[in-house]
Amino acid sequence: MKKKLLSLILAAAMVSTMLVGCGSKTTETASSDAPAEEVVEDTAATEDAAADTTEASGDLQVGIVLPTKDEPRWLQDQAQFESLLGSAGFTSQVLFSQGSSATEKTNVETLVSQGIDVLIICAQDGAAAAAAVEAAKDAGVTVIAYDRLITGTDAVDYYVTFDSFAVGVAQGQYLIDNAPEGTGIPLYLYAGAATDNNAFIFFEGAWSVLQPKIADGTFVIANSSEAVALQDKAELTRDEEGKIIGQITTDWDFNVAKSKAEAHLTAVGADAKGDVLVLAPNDGTSRSIADVFATDKDVTSYVITGQDSEIASVQYIIDGKQSMTVFKDTRTLAADSVNMAVSILNGETPATDTTYNNEAKDVAAKQTDIVVVTKDNVKAALVDSGYYDASEFTGLE
């Protein structure tokens, strides 16, 4: 019965984020029959920085640990988990780590102490999270790494992710396809946090398509001496990627991205400005970097990437301030994770379609597709699909 119910829920999730609960059990942090938007508003207003550790009203079956409630992306994920699991008849609790690996470990311990059977965790730090999931595994909990791979441990059972390499490829290819004519075009590189395995995969994907254009002189790297030193290498080792990312990391932080962009533009001359290309790793950093480039009098134009399709960045795209975003439909990712958790709770083997090596084992994984969103298809991709309401934006055609 639960399996049939879940199938209906997952189908509905692809049409609208406003899911209605119909299960006999509810999630721990919100009523399962509350619309997703209400769930987000309530939890954002009432949860402490670390987590709400209220005792579960019944046996807690699924524990979910997310990195932070300070980014819209993770609140959307929270709402999806609560609606899907609650409507499927399973109890769950969502805790936020707020950028702290120590808090993350405490969150996992809290959930394990409440008797969870499945842990879904998006790690703050892929390596540091190993100890936390090992403790969960020792307690008999099945561990699903969500969106970010946890490395250096065999305690990860499954991984649900977007195709991170394809995200980087899409970003890099967009810059190539929309670059001005000529050679010697300034290219500014930025990356996510050096503690996030996905940041390496995003960069690897982008480098795979950008490097030939860098090596032949079409693009000129303007802000990383490490990248310049390696520009003739089509494939980089993890250590080589780490050296570059160490110079250009934003730590997924708006303010860090802004400060680095300002420093980079201050350090270069007018010959490294004009019409420029910017590889920005996600939407939050993209907006910060775009604002800096837009105010530099020597920057004539810029093409800049992003990912996550945050409302603010979608508006930037409509307004011509950001060039693109990679849409990663969190409804699908959350649904894939819930489907996996339900299979585990039903004593079945979850469906997977690939593996990812986490330096300790090949982790069975389920991948979710991505979509490149620009001003030309923003309405079709994000509004007509039901992901956002048109009222969220101005100037939408």
CSV table of C-alpha atoms in Angstrom, one decimal:
chain,number,residue,atom,x,y,z
A,1,MET,CA,0.0,0.0,0.0
A,2,LYS,CA,2.8,2.4,0.9
A,3,LYS,CA,4.6,1.7,-2.3
A,4,LYS,CA,1.5,2.5,-4.4
A,5,LEU,CA,0.9,5.7,-2.4
A,6,LEU,CA,4.5,6.8,-2.9
A,7,SER,CA,4.3,6.4,-6.6
A,8,LEU,CA,1.4,8.8,-6.7
A,9,ILE,CA,3.2,11.2,-4.5
A,10,LEU,CA,6.4,11.2,-6.6
A,11,ALA,CA,4.4,11.8,-9.8
A,12,ALA,CA,2.6,14.7,-8.1
A,13,ALA,CA,5.9,16.2,-7.0
A,14,MET,CA,7.0,16.7,-10.6
A,15,VAL,CA,3.9,18.8,-11.3
A,16,SER,CA,3.7,21.0,-8.2
A,17,THR,CA,5.7,21.7,-5.0
A,18,MET,CA,2.4,22.2,-3.1
A,19,LEU,CA,2.0,18.6,-2.0
A,20,VAL,CA,-0.9,17.6,0.3
A,21,GLY,CA,-0.2,14.9,2.9
A,22,CYS,CA,-2.5,11.9,3.2
A,23,GLY,CA,-0.6,9.5,5.4
A,24,SER,CA,-1.6,8.2,8.8
A,25,LYS,CA,1.7,9.4,10.3
A,26,THR,CA,3.2,12.8,10.3
A,27,THR,CA,6.7,14.2,10.0
A,28,GLU,CA,8.3,15.4,13.2
A,29,THR,CA,8.9,19.0,12.3
A,30,ALA,CA,5.6,19.9,10.7
A,31,SER,CA,2.2,18.5,9.9
A,32,SER,CA,2.3,16.4,6.8
A,33,ASP,CA,-0.9,18.0,5.4
A,34,ALA,CA,0.7,21.5,5.4
A,35,PRO,CA,1.6,23.0,2.0
A,36,ALA,CA,5.4,23.1,1.4
A,37,GLU,CA,5.6,26.9,1.5
A,38,GLU,CA,4.0,26.9,5.0
A,39,VAL,CA,6.5,24.3,6.2
A,40,VAL,CA,9.4,26.5,5.0
A,41,GLU,CA,8.0,29.6,6.7
A,42,ASP,CA,7.3,27.9,10.0
A,43,THR,CA,10.7,26.2,10.3
A,44,ALA,CA,12.7,29.2,9.2
A,45,ALA,CA,11.1,31.3,11.8
A,46,THR,CA,11.2,28.9,14.8
A,47,GLU,CA,14.3,26.7,14.5
A,48,ASP,CA,17.5,27.4,16.3
A,49,ALA,CA,20.8,27.7,14.4
A,50,ALA,CA,21.7,24.1,15.0
A,51,ALA,CA,18.4,22.1,15.1
A,52,ASP,CA,15.1,21.5,16.7
A,53,THR,CA,15.6,18.4,18.9
A,54,THR,CA,12.0,18.0,20.0
A,55,GLU,CA,11.3,14.4,20.9
A,56,ALA,CA,9.5,12.4,18.2
A,57,SER,CA,5.8,11.7,18.8
A,58,GLY,CA,6.3,8.2,17.6
A,59,ASP,CA,9.1,5.9,16.5
A,60,LEU,CA,11.4,8.1,14.2
A,61,GLN,CA,12.2,6.2,11.0
A,62,VAL,CA,14.1,8.7,8.8
A,63,GLY,CA,16.5,11.4,10.0
A,64,ILE,CA,17.6,14.1,7.6
A,65,VAL,CA,20.6,16.4,8.1
A,66,LEU,CA,21.0,19.4,5.8
A,67,PRO,CA,23.9,22.0,5.7
A,68,THR,CA,22.1,25.2,6.6
A,69,LYS,CA,18.7,26.9,6.7
A,70,ASP,CA,20.3,30.2,5.5
A,71,GLU,CA,20.1,29.3,1.8
A,72,PRO,CA,16.7,28.9,0.0
A,73,ARG,CA,17.8,25.8,-1.6
A,74,TRP,CA,17.9,23.8,1.6
A,75,LEU,CA,14.6,25.0,2.9
A,76,GLN,CA,13.0,23.8,-0.4
A,77,ASP,CA,14.6,20.4,0.2
A,78,GLN,CA,13.3,20.4,3.8
A,79,ALA,CA,9.8,21.0,2.6
A,80,GLN,CA,10.0,18.3,0.0
A,81,PHE,CA,11.3,15.7,2.5
A,82,GLU,CA,8.6,16.5,5.0
A,83,SER,CA,5.8,16.4,2.5
A,84,LEU,CA,6.9,13.2,0.7
A,85,LEU,CA,7.8,11.2,3.8
A,86,GLY,CA,4.8,12.3,5.8
A,87,SER,CA,2.4,11.6,3.0
A,88,ALA,CA,4.0,8.2,2.5
A,89,GLY,CA,3.2,7.3,6.1
A,90,PHE,CA,6.7,7.6,7.6
A,91,THR,CA,8.0,9.7,10.4
A,92,SER,CA,11.0,12.0,9.8
A,93,GLN,CA,12.9,14.8,11.3
A,94,VAL,CA,15.1,17.5,9.6
A,95,LEU,CA,18.0,19.0,11.4
A,96,PHE,CA,20.3,21.8,10.1
A,97,SER,CA,24.1,21.8,10.7
A,98,GLN,CA,24.5,25.6,10.1
A,99,GLY,CA,27.9,25.3,8.5
A,100,SER,CA,29.4,23.3,11.4
A,101,SER,CA,30.8,19.8,11.2
A,102,ALA,CA,30.6,19.5,15.0
A,103,THR,CA,26.9,20.4,14.9
A,104,GLU,CA,26.4,18.0,12.0
A,105,LYS,CA,27.9,15.2,14.1
A,106,THR,CA,25.7,16.1,17.1
A,107,ASN,CA,22.6,16.1,14.8
A,108,VAL,CA,23.4,12.6,13.6
A,109,GLU,CA,23.9,11.4,17.1
A,110,THR,CA,20.6,13.0,18.1
A,111,LEU,CA,18.7,11.2,15.3
A,112,VAL,CA,20.4,7.9,16.0
A,113,SER,CA,19.5,8.1,19.7
A,114,GLN,CA,15.8,8.5,18.6
A,115,GLY,CA,16.0,5.2,16.7
A,116,ILE,CA,16.1,6.1,13.1
A,117,ASP,CA,16.4,3.3,10.5
A,118,VAL,CA,17.6,5.5,7.6
A,119,LEU,CA,19.8,8.6,7.6
A,120,ILE,CA,19.8,11.0,4.7
A,121,ILE,CA,22.6,13.5,5.0
A,122,CYS,CA,24.0,16.3,2.9
A,123,ALA,CA,27.5,16.8,4.4
A,124,GLN,CA,28.9,20.1,5.4
A,125,ASP,CA,32.3,18.7,4.9
A,126,GLY,CA,32.6,15.5,2.9
A,127,ALA,CA,35.6,14.2,4.8
A,128,ALA,CA,34.7,15.4,8.3
A,129,ALA,CA,31.2,13.7,8.0
A,130,ALA,CA,32.8,10.3,7.8
A,131,ALA,CA,33.0,9.9,11.6
A,132,ALA,CA,29.3,10.8,12.0
A,133,VAL,CA,28.0,8.3,9.4
A,134,GLU,CA,30.3,5.6,10.8
A,135,ALA,CA,28.6,6.0,14.2
A,136,ALA,CA,25.2,5.8,12.5
A,137,LYS,CA,26.3,2.7,10.5
A,138,ASP,CA,27.6,1.1,13.7
A,139,ALA,CA,24.1,1.6,15.2
A,140,GLY,CA,22.5,-0.3,12.3
A,141,VAL,CA,21.3,2.8,10.4
A,142,THR,CA,21.4,2.7,6.5
A,143,VAL,CA,23.2,5.9,5.3
A,144,ILE,CA,22.2,7.8,2.2
A,145,ALA,CA,24.6,10.6,1.1
A,146,TYR,CA,22.4,13.4,-0.3
A,147,ASP,CA,23.7,15.7,-3.1
A,148,ARG,CA,27.3,15.7,-1.6
A,149,LEU,CA,29.4,12.6,-1.4
A,150,ILE,CA,30.9,11.6,1.9
A,151,THR,CA,34.5,10.5,1.4
A,152,GLY,CA,37.0,8.2,3.0
A,153,THR,CA,34.6,5.8,4.6
A,154,ASP,CA,32.8,2.6,3.7
A,155,ALA,CA,29.8,3.6,6.0
A,156,VAL,CA,28.0,5.2,3.1
A,157,ASP,CA,25.4,2.8,1.6
A,158,TYR,CA,23.9,4.9,-1.2
A,159,TYR,CA,24.3,8.3,-2.9
A,160,VAL,CA,21.6,10.4,-4.5
A,161,THR,CA,22.9,13.3,-6.6
A,162,PHE,CA,22.6,15.4,-9.6
A,163,ASP,CA,25.3,14.7,-12.3
A,164,SER,CA,27.8,17.1,-10.9
A,165,PHE,CA,30.3,16.7,-13.7
A,166,ALA,CA,27.5,17.5,-16.2
A,167,VAL,CA,26.8,20.7,-14.2
A,168,GLY,CA,30.4,21.8,-14.7
A,169,VAL,CA,30.3,20.9,-18.4
A,170,ALA,CA,27.1,22.9,-18.9
A,171,GLN,CA,28.6,25.9,-17.2
A,172,GLY,CA,31.8,25.8,-19.2
A,173,GLN,CA,30.1,25.1,-22.5
A,174,TYR,CA,27.7,28.0,-21.9
A,175,LEU,CA,30.7,30.3,-21.6
A,176,ILE,CA,32.2,28.9,-24.8
A,177,ASP,CA,28.9,29.3,-26.7
A,178,ASN,CA,28.3,32.8,-25.5
A,179,ALA,CA,31.9,34.2,-25.6
A,180,PRO,CA,32.7,37.3,-27.7
A,181,GLU,CA,34.5,36.8,-30.9
A,182,GLY,CA,38.3,36.8,-31.0
A,183,THR,CA,41.1,35.6,-28.8
A,184,GLY,CA,42.7,36.6,-25.5
A,185,ILE,CA,39.3,36.9,-23.8
A,186,PRO,CA,39.7,37.3,-20.0
A,187,LEU,CA,38.3,34.3,-18.0
A,188,TYR,CA,37.8,34.5,-14.3
A,189,LEU,CA,37.5,31.2,-12.5
A,190,TYR,CA,35.6,30.7,-9.2
A,191,ALA,CA,34.8,27.5,-7.3
A,192,GLY,CA,32.8,26.2,-4.3
A,193,ALA,CA,34.2,25.1,-1.0
A,194,ALA,CA,37.4,23.1,-0.9
A,195,THR,CA,35.7,20.9,1.7
A,196,ASP,CA,32.9,19.9,-0.7
A,197,ASN,CA,33.6,17.0,-3.0
A,198,ASN,CA,31.0,18.4,-5.5
A,199,ALA,CA,33.1,21.6,-5.9
A,200,PHE,CA,35.9,19.5,-7.3
A,201,ILE,CA,33.5,17.6,-9.7
A,202,PHE,CA,31.9,20.9,-10.9
A,203,PHE,CA,35.3,22.3,-11.6
A,204,GLU,CA,36.5,19.2,-13.3
A,205,GLY,CA,33.5,19.2,-15.6
A,206,ALA,CA,34.0,22.9,-16.5
A,207,TRP,CA,37.7,22.4,-17.0
A,208,SER,CA,37.1,19.5,-19.4
A,209,VAL,CA,35.5,21.9,-21.9
A,210,LEU,CA,37.2,25.2,-21.1
A,211,GLN,CA,40.8,23.9,-21.1
A,212,PRO,CA,41.2,23.5,-24.9
A,213,LYS,CA,40.1,27.1,-25.3
A,214,ILE,CA,42.5,28.2,-22.6
A,215,ALA,CA,45.4,26.2,-24.1
A,216,ASP,CA,44.9,27.7,-27.6
A,217,GLY,CA,44.7,31.2,-26.3
A,218,THR,CA,41.1,31.9,-27.0
A,219,PHE,CA,40.5,32.4,-23.3
A,220,VAL,CA,43.1,33.9,-20.9
A,221,ILE,CA,42.9,33.0,-17.2
A,222,ALA,CA,42.9,36.3,-15.3
A,223,ASN,CA,42.8,35.4,-11.6
A,224,SER,CA,44.6,32.1,-10.8
A,225,SER,CA,48.3,31.6,-11.2
A,226,GLU,CA,47.8,27.9,-10.3
A,227,ALA,CA,45.4,27.5,-13.2
A,228,VAL,CA,47.7,29.3,-15.6
A,229,ALA,CA,50.5,27.0,-14.6
A,230,LEU,CA,48.3,24.0,-15.4
A,231,GLN,CA,46.6,25.4,-18.4
A,232,ASP,CA,48.1,22.9,-20.9
A,233,LYS,CA,46.8,19.8,-18.9
A,234,ALA,CA,43.5,18.5,-20.2
A,235,GLU,CA,43.1,16.2,-17.1
A,236,LEU,CA,44.0,17.4,-13.7
A,237,THR,CA,44.8,15.3,-10.6
A,238,ARG,CA,42.9,15.8,-7.4
A,239,ASP,CA,45.9,17.6,-5.9
A,240,GLU,CA,46.2,19.9,-9.0
A,241,GLU,CA,42.5,20.7,-8.8
A,242,GLY,CA,43.0,21.4,-5.1
A,243,LYS,CA,45.7,23.9,-5.8
A,244,ILE,CA,43.5,25.9,-8.2
A,245,ILE,CA,40.4,25.7,-6.0
A,246,GLY,CA,42.5,26.8,-3.1
A,247,GLN,CA,43.1,30.1,-4.9
A,248,ILE,CA,39.6,30.6,-6.3
A,249,THR,CA,37.3,29.1,-3.6
A,250,THR,CA,34.3,31.1,-2.5
A,251,ASP,CA,33.5,28.7,0.3
A,252,TRP,CA,29.9,28.9,-1.1
A,253,ASP,CA,29.8,32.3,0.7
A,254,PHE,CA,28.4,35.4,-0.8
A,255,ASN,CA,30.7,37.7,1.1
A,256,VAL,CA,33.8,35.7,0.3
A,257,ALA,CA,32.9,35.7,-3.4
A,258,LYS,CA,32.4,39.4,-3.4
A,259,SER,CA,35.7,40.1,-1.7
A,260,LYS,CA,37.6,37.9,-4.1
A,261,ALA,CA,36.0,39.4,-7.1
A,262,GLU,CA,36.9,42.9,-5.9
A,263,ALA,CA,40.5,41.9,-5.1
A,264,HIS,CA,40.8,40.2,-8.5
A,265,LEU,CA,39.6,43.2,-10.5
A,266,THR,CA,41.7,45.5,-8.4
A,267,ALA,CA,44.8,43.4,-9.1
A,268,VAL,CA,44.5,43.4,-12.9
A,269,GLY,CA,44.8,46.1,-15.6
A,270,ALA,CA,42.3,47.2,-18.2
A,271,ASP,CA,43.7,44.5,-20.6
A,272,ALA,CA,42.1,41.9,-18.3
A,273,LYS,CA,38.7,43.5,-18.4
A,274,GLY,CA,36.5,44.6,-21.3
A,275,ASP,CA,34.3,41.7,-22.4
A,276,VAL,CA,34.9,39.0,-19.9
A,277,LEU,CA,33.8,35.5,-19.0
A,278,VAL,CA,33.1,34.4,-15.4
A,279,LEU,CA,32.8,30.8,-14.2
A,280,ALA,CA,30.8,31.2,-10.9
A,281,PRO,CA,29.9,28.0,-9.1
A,282,ASN,CA,26.4,28.7,-7.9
A,283,ASP,CA,23.7,31.3,-7.8
A,284,GLY,CA,24.5,33.0,-4.5
A,285,THR,CA,28.2,33.5,-5.5
A,286,SER,CA,27.2,34.4,-9.0
A,287,ARG,CA,25.0,37.3,-7.9
A,288,SER,CA,27.8,38.6,-5.6
A,289,ILE,CA,30.4,38.4,-8.3
A,290,ALA,CA,28.1,39.8,-11.0
A,291,ASP,CA,27.4,42.9,-8.8
A,292,VAL,CA,31.1,43.5,-8.5
A,293,PHE,CA,31.8,43.1,-12.3
A,294,ALA,CA,28.8,45.3,-13.1
A,295,THR,CA,30.2,48.2,-11.2
A,296,ASP,CA,33.7,48.1,-12.6
A,297,LYS,CA,33.9,50.9,-15.3
A,298,ASP,CA,36.5,48.9,-17.3
A,299,VAL,CA,34.3,45.8,-17.6
A,300,THR,CA,32.3,46.3,-20.8
A,301,SER,CA,30.2,43.1,-20.5
A,302,TYR,CA,30.3,39.8,-18.7
A,303,VAL,CA,28.9,36.4,-19.2
A,304,ILE,CA,28.5,34.6,-15.9
A,305,THR,CA,27.3,31.1,-14.8
A,306,GLY,CA,25.3,29.8,-11.8
A,307,GLN,CA,23.4,26.8,-10.5
A,308,ASP,CA,20.4,26.0,-8.3
A,309,SER,CA,17.8,28.4,-9.9
A,310,GLU,CA,17.3,30.4,-6.7
A,311,ILE,CA,14.5,33.0,-7.0
A,312,ALA,CA,16.9,35.9,-6.7
A,313,SER,CA,19.1,34.6,-9.5
A,314,VAL,CA,16.1,33.8,-11.7
A,315,GLN,CA,15.2,37.5,-11.3
A,316,TYR,CA,18.8,38.4,-12.1
A,317,ILE,CA,18.5,36.4,-15.3
A,318,ILE,CA,15.3,38.1,-16.3
A,319,ASP,CA,16.9,41.4,-15.7
A,320,GLY,CA,20.1,40.5,-17.6
A,321,LYS,CA,22.4,40.6,-14.6
A,322,GLN,CA,23.1,36.8,-14.6
A,323,SER,CA,23.5,34.8,-17.8
A,324,MET,CA,22.4,31.3,-16.8
A,325,THR,CA,21.7,28.9,-14.0
A,326,VAL,CA,21.8,25.1,-13.9
A,327,PHE,CA,18.3,24.0,-12.8
A,328,LYS,CA,18.6,21.1,-10.4
A,329,ASP,CA,15.0,20.1,-9.6
A,330,THR,CA,15.1,19.4,-5.9
A,331,ARG,CA,11.7,17.9,-6.1
A,332,THR,CA,13.2,15.1,-8.2
A,333,LEU,CA,16.2,14.7,-6.0
A,334,ALA,CA,14.2,14.6,-2.8
A,335,ALA,CA,11.8,12.2,-4.4
A,336,ASP,CA,14.6,9.9,-5.5
A,337,SER,CA,15.9,10.0,-1.9
A,338,VAL,CA,12.5,9.2,-0.4
A,339,ASN,CA,12.0,6.4,-2.9
A,340,MET,CA,15.3,5.0,-1.8
A,341,ALA,CA,14.5,5.3,1.9
A,342,VAL,CA,11.1,3.7,1.4
A,343,SER,CA,12.7,0.7,-0.4
A,344,ILE,CA,15.1,0.3,2.5
A,345,LEU,CA,12.3,0.5,5.1
A,346,ASN,CA,10.4,-2.1,3.1
A,347,GLY,CA,13.4,-4.4,3.2
A,348,GLU,CA,14.1,-4.0,-0.5
A,349,THR,CA,17.2,-3.0,-2.5
A,350,PRO,CA,16.9,0.6,-3.8
A,351,ALA,CA,17.2,1.3,-7.5
A,352,THR,CA,20.5,2.8,-8.6
A,353,ASP,CA,22.0,3.6,-12.0
A,354,THR,CA,25.8,4.3,-11.4
A,355,THR,CA,28.5,4.3,-8.8
A,356,TYR,CA,30.8,7.0,-7.3
A,357,ASN,CA,34.1,6.2,-5.7
A,358,ASN,CA,34.5,7.9,-2.4
A,359,GLU,CA,38.1,6.9,-1.8
A,360,ALA,CA,37.0,3.9,0.3
A,361,LYS,CA,34.4,2.1,-1.9
A,362,ASP,CA,32.3,2.4,-5.0
A,363,VAL,CA,29.0,3.8,-3.7
A,364,ALA,CA,25.9,2.8,-5.5
A,365,ALA,CA,24.2,6.0,-6.7
A,366,LYS,CA,21.0,7.4,-8.3
A,367,GLN,CA,21.6,10.4,-10.6
A,368,THR,CA,19.1,13.1,-11.5
A,369,ASP,CA,19.2,15.1,-14.7
A,370,ILE,CA,19.9,18.9,-15.0
A,371,VAL,CA,18.5,21.7,-17.2
A,372,VAL,CA,20.3,24.8,-18.4
A,373,VAL,CA,18.1,27.8,-17.8
A,374,THR,CA,18.5,31.2,-19.6
A,375,LYS,CA,16.3,34.2,-20.2
A,376,ASP,CA,14.9,32.3,-23.3
A,377,ASN,CA,13.5,29.3,-21.4
A,378,VAL,CA,13.1,30.5,-17.8
A,379,LYS,CA,9.3,30.5,-18.0
A,380,ALA,CA,9.0,27.1,-19.5
A,381,ALA,CA,11.6,25.5,-17.2
A,382,LEU,CA,10.7,27.0,-13.9
A,383,VAL,CA,7.2,28.4,-14.0
A,384,ASP,CA,5.3,26.2,-16.5
A,385,SER,CA,6.8,23.2,-14.7
A,386,GLY,CA,5.3,24.3,-11.5
A,387,TYR,CA,8.6,24.8,-9.7
A,388,TYR,CA,7.9,28.5,-9.1
A,389,ASP,CA,4.8,30.7,-9.4
A,390,ALA,CA,5.0,33.6,-11.9
A,391,SER,CA,4.1,36.0,-9.1
A,392,GLU,CA,7.6,35.5,-7.7
A,393,PHE,CA,9.1,37.6,-10.6
A,394,THR,CA,8.8,40.9,-12.4
A,395,GLY,CA,9.3,41.3,-16.1
A,396,LEU,CA,8.6,37.7,-16.9
A,397,GLU,CA,7.5,37.2,-20.5
